[in-house]
mmCIF file of C-alpha atoms in Angstrom:
data_model
loop_
_atom_site.group_PDB
_atom_site.id
_atom_site.type_symbol
_atom_site.label_atom_id
_atom_site.label_comp_id
_atom_site.label_asym_id
_atom_site.label_seq_id
_atom_site.Cartn_x
_atom_site.Cartn_y
_atom_site.Cartn_z
ATOM 1 C CA MET A 28 -28.939 41.164 210.840
ATOM 2 C CA GLU A 29 -27.419 38.296 208.851
ATOM 3 C CA ARG A 30 -26.158 35.175 210.224
ATOM 4 C CA ASP A 31 -22.486 34.046 209.126
ATOM 5 C CA ASP A 32 -21.901 30.486 208.536
ATOM 6 C CA GLY A 33 -18.522 31.071 209.655
ATOM 7 C CA PRO A 34 -15.040 31.000 207.434
ATOM 8 C CA GLY A 35 -16.295 30.158 203.534
ATOM 9 C CA SER A 36 -19.671 31.516 203.887
ATOM 10 C CA ALA A 37 -18.637 34.087 201.552
ATOM 11 C CA PRO A 38 -16.048 33.950 198.698
ATOM 12 C CA ASP A 39 -12.715 34.635 199.367
ATOM 13 C CA ALA A 40 -8.926 33.889 198.034
ATOM 14 C CA ALA A 41 -8.770 30.077 199.555
ATOM 15 C CA GLY A 42 -12.277 29.419 197.940
ATOM 16 C CA ARG A 43 -10.900 31.176 194.522
ATOM 17 C CA ALA A 44 -7.953 28.775 194.770
ATOM 18 C CA LEU A 45 -9.942 25.671 195.444
ATOM 19 C CA TRP A 46 -12.359 26.589 192.582
ATOM 20 C CA ARG A 47 -9.676 26.955 189.982
ATOM 21 C CA ARG A 48 -8.217 23.584 191.127
ATOM 22 C CA LEU A 49 -11.558 21.832 190.208
ATOM 23 C CA LYS A 50 -12.249 23.404 187.048
ATOM 24 C CA ASN A 51 -11.480 21.520 184.028
ATOM 25 C CA THR A 52 -12.459 23.456 181.012
ATOM 26 C CA SER A 53 -13.225 21.628 177.985
ATOM 27 C CA ALA A 54 -14.586 23.117 174.593
ATOM 28 C CA ALA A 55 -16.532 20.167 173.356
ATOM 29 C CA PRO A 56 -19.752 19.820 171.535
ATOM 30 C CA VAL A 57 -22.610 18.598 173.447
ATOM 31 C CA PRO A 58 -23.294 14.731 172.670
ATOM 32 C CA VAL A 59 -26.957 14.560 171.014
ATOM 33 C CA GLY A 60 -29.314 13.307 173.260
ATOM 34 C CA ALA A 61 -26.990 13.540 176.419
ATOM 35 C CA GLU A 62 -28.500 16.366 177.928
ATOM 36 C CA PRO A 63 -31.962 17.616 176.878
ATOM 37 C CA PRO A 64 -31.628 21.423 176.029
ATOM 38 C CA VAL A 65 -33.248 24.163 178.004
ATOM 39 C CA GLY A 66 -35.835 26.062 176.051
ATOM 40 C CA ALA A 67 -36.929 29.687 176.485
ATOM 41 C CA LEU A 68 -39.976 28.804 178.383
ATOM 42 C CA ASP A 69 -37.858 26.454 180.705
ATOM 43 C CA LEU A 70 -35.442 29.227 181.447
ATOM 44 C CA ALA A 71 -38.088 31.949 182.029
ATOM 45 C CA ALA A 72 -39.795 29.549 184.183
ATOM 46 C CA TRP A 73 -36.747 28.925 186.300
ATOM 47 C CA LEU A 74 -36.053 32.773 186.414
ATOM 48 C CA ASP A 75 -39.551 33.048 187.489
ATOM 49 C CA GLY A 76 -39.046 30.433 190.332
ATOM 50 C CA LYS A 77 -41.911 28.455 188.965
ATOM 51 C CA LEU A 78 -40.291 25.143 188.368
ATOM 52 C CA PRO A 79 -40.633 21.994 190.595
ATOM 53 C CA ALA A 80 -37.442 21.339 192.121
ATOM 54 C CA SER A 81 -36.198 18.359 189.756
ATOM 55 C CA GLU A 82 -36.997 20.615 186.868
ATOM 56 C CA ALA A 83 -34.937 23.755 188.681
ATOM 57 C CA ALA A 84 -32.188 21.285 189.257
ATOM 58 C CA ARG A 85 -31.858 20.227 185.728
ATOM 59 C CA VAL A 86 -32.057 23.675 184.661
ATOM 60 C CA GLU A 87 -29.171 24.766 187.246
ATOM 61 C CA ARG A 88 -27.230 21.913 186.061
ATOM 62 C CA TYR A 89 -27.413 23.029 182.403
ATOM 63 C CA LEU A 90 -26.608 26.593 183.307
ATOM 64 C CA ALA A 91 -23.423 25.503 185.623
ATOM 65 C CA SER A 92 -22.034 23.809 182.489
ATOM 66 C CA HIS A 93 -23.128 25.850 179.669
ATOM 67 C CA PRO A 94 -21.627 29.420 179.853
ATOM 68 C CA ALA A 95 -23.724 30.732 176.934
ATOM 69 C CA ALA A 96 -26.860 29.750 178.884
ATOM 70 C CA LEU A 97 -25.689 31.204 181.957
ATOM 71 C CA ASP A 98 -25.143 34.279 179.819
ATOM 72 C CA ALA A 99 -28.475 34.193 178.307
ATOM 73 C CA ALA A 100 -30.203 34.087 181.730
ATOM 74 C CA LEU A 101 -28.179 36.530 183.220
ATOM 75 C CA ASP A 102 -28.944 39.111 180.433
ATOM 76 C CA ALA A 103 -32.434 38.268 180.870
ATOM 77 C CA SER A 104 -32.744 38.623 184.526
ATOM 78 C CA LEU A 105 -30.676 42.065 184.234
ATOM 79 C CA ALA A 106 -32.570 43.375 181.520
ATOM 80 C CA LEU A 107 -35.789 42.717 183.569
ATOM 81 C CA SER A 108 -34.667 45.205 186.244
ATOM 82 C CA GLU A 109 -33.163 47.664 183.851
ATOM 83 C CA ALA A 110 -36.418 47.970 181.772
ATOM 84 C CA THR A 111 -37.328 51.061 183.252
ATOM 85 C CA ALA A 112 -36.354 53.686 180.832
ATOM 86 C CA ALA A 113 -38.862 54.443 178.049
ATOM 87 C CA ALA A 114 -37.966 52.858 174.688
ATOM 88 C CA PRO A 115 -37.903 55.270 171.602
ATOM 89 C CA GLU A 116 -41.079 56.118 170.243
ATOM 90 C CA ARG A 117 -40.175 54.906 166.702
ATOM 91 C CA LEU A 118 -39.831 51.589 168.267
ATOM 92 C CA SER A 119 -43.220 51.229 169.257
ATOM 93 C CA THR A 120 -44.864 52.679 166.270
ATOM 94 C CA ARG A 121 -42.946 50.517 163.792
ATOM 95 C CA ALA A 122 -43.373 47.436 166.022
ATOM 96 C CA GLN A 123 -47.330 48.279 166.375
ATOM 97 C CA ALA A 124 -47.360 48.366 162.439
ATOM 98 C CA LEU A 125 -46.414 44.917 162.144
ATOM 99 C CA VAL A 126 -49.433 43.135 162.855
ATOM 100 C CA GLY A 127 -51.811 42.976 159.491
ATOM 101 C CA PHE A 128 -48.950 43.195 157.152
ATOM 102 C CA ALA A 129 -47.016 40.742 155.001
ATOM 103 C CA VAL A 130 -44.103 39.918 157.341
ATOM 104 C CA GLU A 131 -46.740 38.502 159.979
ATOM 105 C CA GLY A 132 -47.704 35.777 157.250
ATOM 106 C CA ARG A 133 -44.232 35.198 156.026
ATOM 107 C CA ALA A 134 -44.682 31.725 154.796
ATOM 108 C CA GLY A 135 -41.114 30.666 154.371
ATOM 109 C CA GLY A 136 -41.757 28.137 151.692
ATOM 110 C CA ARG A 137 -44.608 26.494 152.917
ATOM 111 C CA GLY A 138 -46.292 26.095 149.447
ATOM 112 C CA TRP A 139 -48.884 27.411 147.420
ATOM 113 C CA PHE A 140 -51.939 25.818 148.789
ATOM 114 C CA ARG A 141 -51.215 27.272 152.564
ATOM 115 C CA TRP A 142 -50.680 30.840 150.411
ATOM 116 C CA ILE A 143 -54.170 30.399 148.494
ATOM 117 C CA GLY A 144 -55.777 28.974 151.578
ATOM 118 C CA SER A 145 -55.094 31.964 153.774
ATOM 119 C CA TRP A 146 -58.205 33.829 154.474
ATOM 120 C CA ARG A 147 -56.556 37.195 153.712
ATOM 121 C CA ARG A 148 -55.637 36.179 150.427
ATOM 122 C CA SER A 149 -59.289 34.933 149.679
ATOM 123 C CA VAL A 150 -60.436 38.056 150.845
ATOM 124 C CA GLU A 151 -58.160 39.980 148.404
ATOM 125 C CA PHE A 152 -59.061 37.396 145.320
ATOM 126 C CA ALA A 153 -62.890 38.243 146.117
ATOM 127 C CA ALA A 154 -62.175 41.943 145.911
ATOM 128 C CA VAL A 155 -60.376 41.836 142.807
ATOM 129 C CA ALA A 156 -63.146 39.550 141.389
ATOM 130 C CA ILE A 157 -66.137 41.783 142.615
ATOM 131 C CA GLY A 158 -64.191 44.675 141.139
ATOM 132 C CA PHE A 159 -63.629 43.030 137.764
ATOM 133 C CA VAL A 160 -67.416 41.917 137.358
ATOM 134 C CA GLY A 161 -68.518 45.644 138.575
ATOM 135 C CA VAL A 162 -66.338 47.173 135.625
ATOM 136 C CA SER A 163 -67.425 44.699 133.177
ATOM 137 C CA GLY A 164 -71.153 45.193 133.786
ATOM 138 C CA THR A 165 -70.844 48.854 134.047
ATOM 139 C CA GLY A 166 -69.237 48.894 130.696
ATOM 140 C CA TYR A 167 -71.716 46.445 129.073
ATOM 141 C CA ALA A 168 -74.769 48.555 130.546
ATOM 142 C CA LEU A 169 -73.356 51.498 129.080
ATOM 143 C CA GLY A 170 -72.960 49.943 125.747
ATOM 144 C CA GLY A 171 -76.507 48.991 125.392
ATOM 145 C CA GLY A 172 -76.539 45.766 126.136
ATOM 146 C CA LEU A 173 -76.778 42.298 124.427
ATOM 147 C CA HIS A 174 -80.364 43.275 122.897
ATOM 148 C CA GLU A 175 -78.989 46.416 121.274
ATOM 149 C CA THR A 176 -75.784 44.756 119.893
ATOM 150 C CA TYR A 177 -77.668 41.769 118.319
ATOM 151 C CA ALA A 178 -80.278 44.377 116.803
ATOM 152 C CA ALA A 179 -77.421 46.280 115.115
ATOM 153 C CA GLU A 180 -75.952 43.314 113.832
ATOM 154 C CA ALA A 181 -79.030 41.979 112.449
ATOM 155 C CA ARG A 182 -79.724 45.212 110.557
ATOM 156 C CA ARG A 183 -76.343 45.121 109.236
ATOM 157 C CA ASP A 184 -76.784 41.445 107.963
ATOM 158 C CA ALA A 185 -80.123 42.162 106.266
ATOM 159 C CA VAL A 186 -78.944 45.293 104.268
ATOM 160 C CA ALA A 187 -75.844 43.230 102.808
ATOM 161 C CA LEU A 188 -78.454 40.417 101.937
ATOM 162 C CA GLU A 189 -80.662 42.969 100.066
ATOM 163 C CA LEU A 190 -77.663 44.444 98.250
ATOM 164 C CA VAL A 191 -76.892 41.256 96.748
ATOM 165 C CA THR A 192 -80.720 39.697 96.116
ATOM 166 C CA ASN A 193 -81.990 42.987 95.052
ATOM 167 C CA PRO A 194 -79.304 45.752 94.423
ATOM 168 C CA LEU A 195 -82.251 48.325 93.300
ATOM 169 C CA ALA A 196 -84.377 47.588 96.516
ATOM 170 C CA ALA A 197 -81.446 47.910 98.640
ATOM 171 C CA PHE A 198 -81.321 51.580 98.124
ATOM 172 C CA ASP A 199 -83.974 54.155 98.747
ATOM 173 C CA THR A 200 -84.999 55.202 95.244
ATOM 174 C CA GLY A 201 -88.418 56.900 96.067
ATOM 175 C CA GLU A 202 -87.401 60.352 96.245
ATOM 176 C CA LEU A 203 -85.219 60.011 93.051
ATOM 177 C CA TRP A 204 -88.194 58.753 91.237
ATOM 178 C CA ALA A 205 -90.348 61.298 92.460
ATOM 179 C CA GLU A 206 -87.842 64.192 90.990
ATOM 180 C CA ILE A 207 -87.786 62.353 87.656
ATOM 181 C CA GLN A 208 -91.565 62.576 87.395
ATOM 182 C CA LEU A 209 -91.601 66.013 88.243
ATOM 183 C CA ASP A 210 -88.890 66.844 85.670
ATOM 184 C CA ARG A 211 -90.852 65.109 82.900
ATOM 185 C CA GLY A 212 -94.037 66.852 83.992
ATOM 186 C CA GLY A 213 -92.471 70.134 83.838
ATOM 187 C CA ARG A 214 -91.271 69.803 80.214
ATOM 188 C CA ARG A 215 -94.630 69.066 79.318
ATOM 189 C CA MET B 5 -50.007 52.048 180.279
ATOM 190 C CA THR B 6 -51.019 48.498 180.256
ATOM 191 C CA ALA B 7 -48.612 45.943 181.990
ATOM 192 C CA LEU B 8 -47.345 42.782 180.573
ATOM 193 C CA ASP B 9 -49.023 40.903 182.932
ATOM 194 C CA ASP B 10 -52.481 42.390 181.639
ATOM 195 C CA ILE B 11 -52.237 41.382 178.085
ATOM 196 C CA ASP B 12 -54.433 38.779 176.973
ATOM 197 C CA THR B 13 -52.149 36.360 175.832
ATOM 198 C CA LEU B 14 -54.835 34.429 173.718
ATOM 199 C CA ALA B 15 -55.772 37.417 171.757
ATOM 200 C CA LEU B 16 -52.238 38.000 171.237
ATOM 201 C CA LYS B 17 -51.499 34.609 169.816
ATOM 202 C CA ALA B 18 -54.598 34.860 167.577
ATOM 203 C CA GLY B 19 -53.121 38.241 166.101
ATOM 204 C CA ASP B 20 -55.620 40.880 167.578
ATOM 205 C CA LYS B 21 -54.267 44.062 166.439
ATOM 206 C CA ARG B 22 -55.643 46.157 169.516
ATOM 207 C CA THR B 23 -53.867 43.532 171.843
ATOM 208 C CA TRP B 24 -50.687 43.667 169.824
ATOM 209 C CA HIS B 25 -50.638 47.433 169.777
ATOM 210 C CA ARG B 26 -50.934 46.862 173.929
ATOM 211 C CA PHE B 27 -48.280 44.276 174.000
ATOM 212 C CA VAL B 28 -45.815 46.618 172.068
ATOM 213 C CA ALA B 29 -46.476 49.489 174.250
ATOM 214 C CA ALA B 30 -46.277 47.437 177.599
ATOM 215 C CA SER B 31 -42.892 45.638 176.077
ATOM 216 C CA ALA B 32 -41.024 47.948 174.323
ATOM 217 C CA SER B 33 -38.725 49.220 177.028
ATOM 218 C CA LEU B 34 -37.982 45.791 177.997
ATOM 219 C CA VAL B 35 -37.014 44.593 174.726
ATOM 220 C CA HIS B 36 -34.899 47.668 174.062
ATOM 221 C CA ALA B 37 -33.344 46.904 177.484
ATOM 222 C CA VAL B 38 -32.562 43.121 176.351
ATOM 223 C CA THR B 39 -30.904 44.346 172.997
ATOM 224 C CA ARG B 40 -29.002 47.413 174.599
ATOM 225 C CA ARG B 41 -27.535 45.124 177.027
ATOM 226 C CA VAL B 42 -26.610 42.436 174.164
ATOM 227 C CA MET B 43 -25.240 45.124 171.666
ATOM 228 C CA ALA B 44 -23.030 46.735 174.618
ATOM 229 C CA ALA B 45 -21.676 43.278 175.175
ATOM 230 C CA HIS B 46 -20.957 42.919 171.494
ATOM 231 C CA GLY B 47 -19.543 46.512 170.652
ATOM 232 C CA GLY B 48 -22.807 47.564 168.964
ATOM 233 C CA THR B 49 -24.210 51.182 168.885
ATOM 234 C CA ALA B 50 -27.634 52.516 170.132
ATOM 235 C CA ASP B 51 -28.714 52.316 166.634
ATOM 236 C CA ASP B 52 -27.763 48.675 166.738
ATOM 237 C CA ALA B 53 -29.789 48.219 169.754
ATOM 238 C CA LEU B 54 -32.943 49.884 168.117
ATOM 239 C CA ASP B 55 -32.442 47.596 164.883
ATOM 240 C CA ALA B 56 -32.455 44.452 167.064
ATOM 241 C CA ALA B 57 -35.192 45.452 169.082
ATOM 242 C CA GLN B 58 -37.270 46.174 165.920
ATOM 243 C CA ASP B 59 -36.346 42.794 164.821
ATOM 244 C CA VAL B 60 -37.390 40.838 167.918
ATOM 245 C CA TYR B 61 -40.772 42.223 166.994
ATOM 246 C CA VAL B 62 -40.579 41.065 163.501
ATOM 247 C CA ARG B 63 -39.672 37.592 164.793
ATOM 248 C CA LEU B 64 -42.426 37.649 167.102
ATOM 249 C CA VAL B 65 -44.977 37.948 164.260
ATOM 250 C CA ALA B 66 -43.214 36.302 161.469
ATOM 251 C CA ASN B 67 -44.721 32.729 160.352
ATOM 252 C CA GLU B 68 -48.081 33.668 162.194
ATOM 253 C CA ARG B 69 -46.678 34.414 165.293
ATOM 254 C CA ARG B 70 -45.052 31.085 165.787
ATOM 255 C CA LEU B 71 -42.675 32.394 168.346
ATOM 256 C CA VAL B 72 -45.913 33.864 170.537
ATOM 257 C CA GLN B 73 -47.528 30.523 169.920
ATOM 258 C CA GLY B 74 -44.662 28.803 172.384
ATOM 259 C CA PHE B 75 -45.646 30.826 175.156
ATOM 260 C CA ASP B 76 -47.526 29.387 177.665
ATOM 261 C CA PRO B 77 -48.812 31.662 180.747
ATOM 262 C CA ALA B 78 -49.103 28.881 183.254
ATOM 263 C CA ARG B 79 -45.277 28.280 183.096
ATOM 264 C CA ALA B 80 -43.863 31.579 183.117
ATOM 265 C CA SER B 81 -44.549 35.137 183.171
ATOM 266 C CA LEU B 82 -44.832 37.244 179.668
ATOM 267 C CA ALA B 83 -42.055 39.628 180.661
ATOM 268 C CA THR B 84 -39.401 36.973 181.660
ATOM 269 C CA TRP B 85 -40.398 34.860 178.368
ATOM 270 C CA LEU B 86 -39.873 38.052 176.543
ATOM 271 C CA ALA B 87 -36.728 38.753 178.121
ATOM 272 C CA VAL B 88 -35.242 35.389 177.305
ATOM 273 C CA VAL B 89 -36.730 35.118 173.982
ATOM 274 C CA GLY B 90 -35.851 38.875 173.101
ATOM 275 C CA ARG B 91 -32.224 38.212 174.137
ATOM 276 C CA SER B 92 -31.876 35.072 171.666
ATOM 277 C CA CYS B 93 -33.610 37.103 168.955
ATOM 278 C CA ALA B 94 -30.735 39.737 169.790
ATOM 279 C CA ILE B 95 -27.943 37.392 169.564
ATOM 280 C CA ASP B 96 -29.589 35.775 166.519
ATOM 281 C CA HIS B 97 -29.586 39.198 164.847
ATOM 282 C CA LEU B 98 -26.019 39.868 165.551
ATOM 283 C CA ARG B 99 -24.994 36.293 164.270
ATOM 284 C CA ARG B 100 -27.168 36.845 160.961
ATOM 285 C CA ARG B 101 -25.445 40.349 160.290
ATOM 286 C CA ARG B 102 -22.232 38.649 160.393
ATOM 287 C CA GLN B 103 -23.131 35.453 158.266
ATOM 288 C CA PRO B 104 -26.606 34.311 156.648
ATOM 289 C CA THR B 105 -28.112 31.419 158.958
ATOM 290 C CA SER B 106 -31.483 29.909 159.828
ATOM 291 C CA ALA B 107 -33.861 32.260 161.025
ATOM 292 C CA LEU B 108 -34.428 31.915 164.748
ATOM 293 C CA GLU B 109 -38.237 31.546 164.235
ATOM 294 C CA ASP B 110 -37.566 28.514 162.104
ATOM 295 C CA VAL B 111 -35.564 26.708 165.054
ATOM 296 C CA PRO B 112 -37.599 24.543 167.210
ATOM 297 C CA GLU B 113 -38.277 25.974 170.462
ATOM 298 C CA ALA B 114 -36.516 23.636 172.427
ATOM 299 C CA ALA B 115 -33.150 24.435 171.041
ATOM 300 C CA MET B 116 -33.715 28.034 170.963
ATOM 301 C CA ALA B 117 -33.002 29.473 174.301
ATOM 302 C CA VAL B 118 -29.584 28.338 175.069
ATOM 303 C CA GLU B 119 -27.523 28.486 172.181
ATOM 304 C CA GLY B 120 -24.405 27.439 174.242
ATOM 305 C CA ARG B 121 -22.267 24.574 172.791
ATOM 306 C CA HIS B 122 -19.352 24.849 174.777
ATOM 307 C CA VAL B 123 -19.392 22.470 177.771
ATOM 308 C CA GLU B 124 -17.760 23.031 181.033
ATOM 309 C CA ARG B 125 -17.061 20.179 183.089
ATOM 310 C CA LEU B 126 -15.957 20.251 186.822
ATOM 311 C CA ASN B 127 -12.803 18.171 187.703
ATOM 312 C CA ILE B 128 -14.718 16.379 190.536
ATOM 313 C CA PRO B 129 -16.872 13.163 191.059
ATOM 314 C CA THR B 130 -20.466 13.543 189.910
ATOM 315 C CA GLY B 131 -22.738 14.319 192.729
ATOM 316 C CA LEU B 132 -19.947 15.940 194.972
ATOM 317 C CA LEU B 133 -21.657 18.987 194.325
ATOM 318 C CA THR B 134 -25.307 19.601 194.100
ATOM 319 C CA ASP B 135 -26.446 21.560 190.830
ATOM 320 C CA ARG B 136 -27.124 24.805 192.982
ATOM 321 C CA GLN B 137 -23.747 24.548 194.591
ATOM 322 C CA ALA B 138 -21.879 24.231 191.235
ATOM 323 C CA LEU B 139 -24.115 27.346 190.137
ATOM 324 C CA VAL B 140 -23.440 29.387 192.979
ATOM 325 C CA LEU B 141 -19.676 28.548 192.846
ATOM 326 C CA LYS B 142 -19.625 29.598 189.232
ATOM 327 C CA LEU B 143 -21.768 32.882 190.000
ATOM 328 C CA LEU B 144 -19.430 34.093 192.625
ATOM 329 C CA TYR B 145 -16.129 32.977 191.182
ATOM 330 C CA ASP B 146 -16.432 32.621 187.260
ATOM 331 C CA ARG B 147 -18.692 35.625 187.064
ATOM 332 C CA ASP B 148 -17.200 37.485 189.955
ATOM 333 C CA MET B 149 -20.972 38.426 191.254
ATOM 334 C CA ASP B 150 -21.245 39.478 194.875
ATOM 335 C CA VAL B 151 -23.417 37.676 197.095
ATOM 336 C CA ALA B 152 -26.374 40.091 196.670
ATOM 337 C CA ASP B 153 -26.276 39.654 193.089
ATOM 338 C CA ALA B 154 -26.162 36.248 192.970
ATOM 339 C CA ALA B 155 -28.833 36.052 195.337
ATOM 340 C CA ARG B 156 -31.227 38.145 193.158
ATOM 341 C CA PHE B 157 -30.563 36.052 190.229
ATOM 342 C CA LEU B 158 -31.146 32.958 191.917
ATOM 343 C CA ASN B 159 -34.352 34.342 193.742
ATOM 344 C CA VAL B 160 -33.071 33.549 196.995
ATOM 345 C CA ASP B 161 -31.816 35.557 199.773
ATOM 346 C CA ALA B 162 -28.515 36.315 200.412
ATOM 347 C CA GLN B 163 -28.071 34.061 203.420
ATOM 348 C CA THR B 164 -28.890 31.168 201.359
ATOM 349 C CA VAL B 165 -26.259 31.953 198.845
ATOM 350 C CA ARG B 166 -23.699 32.001 201.771
ATOM 351 C CA SER B 167 -24.801 28.875 203.185
ATOM 352 C CA THR B 168 -24.868 27.206 199.912
ATOM 353 C CA HIS B 169 -21.376 28.754 199.269
ATOM 354 C CA HIS B 170 -20.105 27.277 202.523
ATOM 355 C CA LYS B 171 -21.472 23.579 202.112
ATOM 356 C CA ALA B 172 -19.997 23.432 199.039
ATOM 357 C CA MET B 173 -16.471 24.622 200.271
ATOM 358 C CA LEU B 174 -16.632 22.254 203.009
ATOM 359 C CA ARG B 175 -17.318 19.312 200.598
ATOM 360 C CA LEU B 176 -14.631 20.429 197.912
ATOM 361 C CA ARG B 177 -11.921 20.708 200.942
ATOM 362 C CA GLU B 178 -12.859 17.492 202.327
ATOM 363 C CA HIS B 179 -12.698 15.715 199.093
ATOM 364 C CA PHE B 180 -9.326 17.254 197.998
ATOM 365 C CA ASP B 181 -7.871 16.575 201.388
ATOM 366 C CA VAL B 182 -8.670 13.053 200.673
ATOM 367 C CA GLU B 183 -7.226 13.314 197.111
ATOM 368 C CA ASP B 184 -3.973 14.966 198.534
ATOM 369 C CA ARG B 185 -3.635 12.491 201.210
ATOM 370 C CA ALA B 186 -3.714 9.546 198.853
ATOM 371 C CA GLY B 187 -1.519 11.501 196.656
ATOM 372 C CA ARG B 188 1.149 11.763 199.264
ATOM 373 C CA GLY B 189 0.589 8.177 200.486
#
């Protein structure tokens, strides 16, 4: 059985009238530095009942004078008791896919060095570099390598030089000369 | 299913994929409940609530999980912290849909949870009511909460709320009696 403290222990019309009398609502910006803001962790700790008395009093003072903060606390508190229904499957599926993708490392203008310095970017660069070297090496090997290339080039240079210095020697006239000799002999 | 209390928060902060999967599975119903509540209060649809819930997760992982890095398991439970942060993300999601502004994950944690700029002062001398008494009166009269709901919100029993209300009323009556007598005199 609950104890009653007598008149005024529960909200009533007299209490409501008194409350209206003492309220003086003003929509004014909070002076900077006048009241330290209550952060998410402070509010969560207060909702969990984990704050020491002095800290709890500060949060309660803040909630009593900041309607939007009280809305946030009430919403969070009620959501905790309402979170029994399963969320749609697609929410979990999409959310689970977030880690490891670009959105996770969205830099928001933190600069080149951070972008280059991130390990994932480094791995990507390394993979591309290894691929490039692999393709180049394979193509080079299939083409015969450096020795084959230099040898072919040297042969072309030698033929060109022979053509200039000794044009007749540049051609293989052996067979032609043998045919001429044969013709002469035949006529004999 | 894993409970949020069982999530390894260090691994979560480090971006471990398996931990993130378990975290999402354990938190989706809570995050969705928060965004449903916010959207319902602002005329949003079920699809809006789902979009906002998705956005909560995007913000949690953005900027190398900056929001998650702000969580301290020694101070609060992961579920309660997520409810508060999820609610702020949902409000921010609504604002950004209306007009572009700075993203929540770029705002310092200290300025994030309580976005109220309107201040309500009571027309009484400072110290007349304790902080708890002022909050109880606000819940009972401004928010029209019943004693049981206010007690649940404050993590106390209903009798404590009644007692707090009673003491606050006594102080206020005394104060206004003195004020009225002074006014008549």
